[in-house]
């Protein structure tokens, strides 16, 4: 089954404690991205990756890091989480650039993060 | 950068009625406009999209219209059903630019 998986689905942590949210896709997609979803703000892109070892900042990259060492994995790293990073996070992937093809962008199920 | 505004934020309709959600965008160079449906506890799912070289696209009960001059696009759902209840997001993206901007979302409730 084609899917994007994220782990963990729920996480409660404390300020300053480093954490990683994993994202994996089994569709051999080149393009992957991370979004955060906050009430009244919709989804905002944090980082994206067009292929292995190629990553770029999205709309709200501050406080986050990513890596793309393998095509299937795109972890999101919070080196020193703060309460304003409490949010619902989604990973997404697609075969090519969303705007240059008709390939669907698949979203993961989401990770609800609370930083105390 | 691109800015996308979406209205209304909540919409309640009776089963069988039509629902319309509208979005405006700021960057006239944007050329791809997808719509996503997000059900409770799940990630957004693409339901329909339109490119700037097309004015209208239809897929069964769902249609999207695009007015490039006015920089707005709309989602139309006809003969609504309770299972259409969800949060709907519009988005806009510039060709070859991966910075996809989303609207704030519309919570649609279809009352049986």
Short mmCIF file of C-alpha atoms in Angstrom, two decimals:
data_model
loop_
_atom_site.label_atom_id
_atom_site.label_comp_id
_atom_site.label_asym_id
_atom_site.label_seq_id
_atom_site.Cartn_x
_atom_site.Cartn_y
_atom_site.Cartn_z
CA UNK A 1 0.00 0.00 0.00
CA UNK A 2 1.35 3.41 -1.00
CA UNK A 3 1.73 5.53 2.08
CA UNK A 4 3.60 8.15 4.06
CA UNK A 5 4.27 7.18 7.67
CA UNK A 6 5.22 9.43 10.55
CA UNK A 7 6.43 8.59 14.03
CA UNK A 8 5.54 9.31 16.69
CA UNK A 9 1.89 10.25 16.18
CA UNK A 10 1.73 12.04 19.52
CA UNK A 11 4.56 13.53 21.56
CA UNK A 12 4.68 15.61 24.71
CA UNK A 13 8.08 17.00 25.60
CA UNK A 14 9.73 19.79 27.54
CA UNK A 15 11.48 22.93 26.37
CA UNK A 16 15.02 22.33 25.15
CA UNK A 17 14.90 18.55 24.84
CA UNK A 18 15.98 17.58 21.34
CA UNK A 19 13.53 15.49 19.36
CA UNK A 20 13.18 13.93 15.94
CA UNK A 21 9.99 13.17 14.05
CA UNK A 22 10.54 10.56 11.39
CA UNK A 23 8.89 10.46 7.98
CA UNK A 24 9.10 7.64 5.50
CA UNK A 25 7.46 7.02 2.12
CA UNK A 26 7.36 3.79 0.12
CA UNK A 27 6.54 5.29 -3.29
CA UNK A 28 10.07 6.18 -4.44
CA UNK A 29 9.07 9.84 -4.49
CA UNK A 30 11.69 12.48 -5.15
CA UNK A 31 9.95 15.36 -3.45
CA UNK A 32 9.23 15.49 0.28
CA UNK A 33 8.24 18.30 2.59
CA UNK A 34 7.23 19.16 6.15
CA UNK A 35 4.31 21.37 7.17
CA UNK A 36 2.95 22.58 10.43
CA UNK A 37 -0.76 23.16 10.92
CA UNK A 38 -2.05 25.72 13.39
CA UNK A 39 -5.65 26.89 13.96
CA UNK A 40 -6.58 29.76 11.69
CA UNK A 41 -3.28 29.57 9.79
CA UNK A 42 -3.75 26.51 7.63
CA UNK A 43 -0.64 24.57 6.66
CA UNK A 44 2.71 26.30 6.46
CA UNK A 45 5.70 24.71 4.82
CA UNK A 46 8.76 24.28 7.05
CA UNK A 47 11.31 22.60 4.76
CA UNK A 48 11.25 20.66 1.54
CA UNK A 49 13.56 18.37 -0.35
CA UNK A 50 13.67 17.85 -4.09
CA UNK A 51 15.91 14.80 -3.87
CA UNK A 52 18.58 13.09 -1.78
CA UNK A 53 20.95 15.59 -0.16
CA UNK A 54 18.92 18.53 -1.52
CA UNK A 55 16.91 20.50 1.04
CA UNK A 56 15.52 24.04 1.11
CA UNK A 57 13.74 26.31 3.53
CA UNK A 58 10.02 26.79 3.27
CA UNK A 59 7.89 29.51 4.81
CA UNK A 60 8.67 28.90 8.51
CA UNK A 61 12.05 27.10 8.88
CA UNK A 62 13.27 28.77 12.10
CA UNK A 63 13.92 26.29 14.90
CA UNK A 64 13.84 23.23 12.64
CA UNK A 65 16.36 21.09 10.78
CA UNK A 66 15.91 18.34 8.23
CA UNK A 67 18.07 15.83 6.43
CA UNK A 68 17.62 13.70 3.31
CA UNK A 69 20.26 11.01 3.31
CA UNK A 70 18.00 8.43 1.74
CA UNK A 71 15.21 8.91 -0.77
CA UNK A 72 12.53 7.34 1.42
CA UNK A 73 13.26 9.17 4.70
CA UNK A 74 12.96 12.84 5.61
CA UNK A 75 13.25 13.37 9.39
CA UNK A 76 12.32 16.65 11.06
CA UNK A 77 14.65 17.66 13.89
CA UNK A 78 13.94 20.14 16.67
CA UNK A 79 17.28 20.78 18.37
CA UNK A 80 15.84 22.88 21.19
CA UNK A 81 12.04 22.80 21.12
CA UNK A 82 10.08 25.74 22.47
CA UNK A 83 6.38 26.07 23.37
CA UNK A 84 5.66 28.01 20.16
CA UNK A 85 6.53 24.85 18.24
CA UNK A 86 3.51 23.10 19.74
CA UNK A 87 1.59 22.18 16.61
CA UNK A 88 0.32 19.45 14.31
CA UNK A 89 3.02 18.40 11.85
CA UNK A 90 2.55 16.76 8.48
CA UNK A 91 5.05 15.17 6.17
CA UNK A 92 4.19 14.95 2.46
CA UNK A 93 5.71 13.44 -0.65
CA UNK A 94 5.15 13.45 -4.39
CA UNK A 95 6.87 12.02 -7.42
CA UNK A 96 7.97 15.32 -8.88
CA UNK A 97 7.45 19.00 -8.29
CA UNK A 98 3.78 19.46 -7.52
CA UNK A 99 3.45 22.30 -9.97
CA UNK A 100 5.10 20.58 -12.94
CA UNK A 101 3.15 17.38 -13.05
CA UNK A 102 -0.18 15.93 -12.15
CA UNK A 103 1.35 13.79 -9.44
CA UNK A 104 -0.59 13.82 -6.24
CA UNK A 105 1.07 15.05 -3.05
CA UNK A 106 0.49 12.41 -0.38
CA UNK A 107 0.31 13.48 3.24
CA UNK A 108 1.20 11.45 6.30
CA UNK A 109 -1.27 11.03 9.20
CA UNK A 110 0.24 13.84 11.26
CA UNK A 111 2.24 14.18 14.49
CA UNK A 112 0.74 16.18 17.31
CA UNK A 113 3.58 17.77 19.27
CA UNK A 114 3.20 19.55 22.61
CA UNK A 115 6.17 21.40 24.07
CA UNK A 116 5.75 22.31 27.73
CA UNK B 1 5.73 35.81 -1.57
CA UNK B 2 2.33 34.31 -2.26
CA UNK B 3 -0.56 34.99 0.12
CA UNK B 4 -3.74 32.92 -0.02
CA UNK B 5 -6.97 33.93 1.66
CA UNK B 6 -9.88 31.53 2.06
CA UNK B 7 -13.54 32.17 2.87
CA UNK B 8 -15.65 31.28 4.70
CA UNK B 9 -13.90 29.76 7.69
CA UNK B 10 -16.98 27.69 8.52
CA UNK B 11 -19.85 26.60 6.31
CA UNK B 12 -22.94 24.64 7.23
CA UNK B 13 -25.32 23.31 4.58
CA UNK B 14 -28.23 20.92 4.40
CA UNK B 15 -27.69 17.57 2.74
CA UNK B 16 -28.35 17.88 -0.98
CA UNK B 17 -27.53 21.59 -1.14
CA UNK B 18 -24.46 23.03 -2.84
CA UNK B 19 -21.38 24.38 -1.06
CA UNK B 20 -18.97 26.98 -2.41
CA UNK B 21 -15.59 27.87 -0.92
CA UNK B 22 -13.59 30.78 -2.30
CA UNK B 23 -9.89 31.60 -2.29
CA UNK B 24 -7.89 34.56 -3.51
CA UNK B 25 -4.17 34.69 -4.19
CA UNK B 26 -1.74 37.56 -4.49
CA UNK B 27 0.98 36.45 -6.91
CA UNK B 28 -0.24 36.58 -10.51
CA UNK B 29 2.57 34.18 -11.50
CA UNK B 30 1.07 31.32 -9.47
CA UNK B 31 -0.09 28.63 -11.82
CA UNK B 32 -1.20 25.57 -9.87
CA UNK B 33 -4.14 25.51 -7.48
CA UNK B 34 -4.96 22.29 -5.60
CA UNK B 35 -7.77 21.67 -3.14
CA UNK B 36 -7.39 19.32 -0.19
CA UNK B 37 -9.90 17.64 2.07
CA UNK B 38 -8.88 16.85 5.64
CA UNK B 39 -10.96 14.49 7.72
CA UNK B 40 -10.64 14.33 11.47
CA UNK B 41 -7.38 12.74 12.58
CA UNK B 42 -6.03 12.39 9.06
CA UNK B 43 -3.69 14.22 6.75
CA UNK B 44 -4.98 16.37 3.87
CA UNK B 45 -5.96 14.52 0.73
CA UNK B 46 -5.96 16.05 -2.75
CA UNK B 47 -9.47 16.11 -4.19
CA UNK B 48 -9.11 18.30 -7.29
CA UNK B 49 -6.64 20.72 -8.80
CA UNK B 50 -6.52 23.24 -11.61
CA UNK B 51 -3.73 24.84 -13.61
CA UNK B 52 -3.65 28.40 -14.82
CA UNK B 53 -4.27 27.48 -18.45
CA UNK B 54 -7.72 26.11 -17.59
CA UNK B 55 -10.79 28.01 -16.38
CA UNK B 56 -12.82 25.17 -14.97
CA UNK B 57 -12.42 21.52 -14.06
CA UNK B 58 -15.04 19.07 -12.90
CA UNK B 59 -14.91 15.65 -11.27
CA UNK B 60 -18.35 14.20 -10.52
CA UNK B 61 -19.86 16.37 -7.76
CA UNK B 62 -16.78 18.53 -7.35
CA UNK B 63 -15.73 21.42 -9.58
CA UNK B 64 -13.13 24.13 -9.39
CA UNK B 65 -13.20 27.44 -11.26
CA UNK B 66 -10.31 29.84 -11.76
CA UNK B 67 -10.43 33.53 -12.61
CA UNK B 68 -6.87 34.58 -13.37
CA UNK B 69 -7.75 38.22 -13.92
CA UNK B 70 -9.34 38.54 -10.51
CA UNK B 71 -6.86 36.10 -8.94
CA UNK B 72 -9.45 33.95 -7.31
CA UNK B 73 -10.54 30.32 -7.51
CA UNK B 74 -13.45 28.45 -6.01
CA UNK B 75 -14.44 24.94 -5.01
CA UNK B 76 -18.00 23.89 -5.77
CA UNK B 77 -19.56 20.78 -4.24
CA UNK B 78 -23.01 19.86 -5.50
CA UNK B 79 -25.52 17.47 -3.93
CA UNK B 80 -23.62 17.50 -0.67
CA UNK B 81 -23.60 14.41 1.53
CA UNK B 82 -22.76 14.01 5.25
CA UNK B 83 -19.46 12.36 4.28
CA UNK B 84 -18.43 15.63 2.63
CA UNK B 85 -18.13 17.10 6.13
CA UNK B 86 -14.46 17.94 6.64
CA UNK B 87 -11.98 20.81 6.57
CA UNK B 88 -11.11 21.96 3.06
CA UNK B 89 -7.90 23.78 2.15
CA UNK B 90 -7.03 25.65 -1.00
CA UNK B 91 -3.43 26.24 -2.02
CA UNK B 92 -1.43 28.10 -4.64
CA UNK B 93 2.04 27.39 -5.97
CA UNK B 94 4.32 29.09 -8.43
CA UNK B 95 5.66 27.05 -11.32
CA UNK B 96 9.00 25.44 -10.34
CA UNK B 97 8.71 26.87 -6.87
CA UNK B 98 8.05 24.40 -4.08
CA UNK B 99 6.75 26.99 -1.65
CA UNK B 100 3.11 25.93 -1.62
CA UNK B 101 0.93 28.41 0.29
CA UNK B 102 -2.27 27.19 1.87
CA UNK B 103 -5.45 29.01 2.82
CA UNK B 104 -6.52 28.91 6.47
CA UNK B 105 -9.16 26.24 5.79
CA UNK B 106 -12.95 25.96 5.72
CA UNK B 107 -14.81 23.64 8.07
CA UNK B 108 -17.76 22.28 6.09
CA UNK B 109 -20.62 20.63 7.94
CA UNK B 110 -23.33 18.85 5.97
CA UNK B 111 -26.43 18.30 8.07
CA UNK B 112 -28.50 15.20 7.26
#
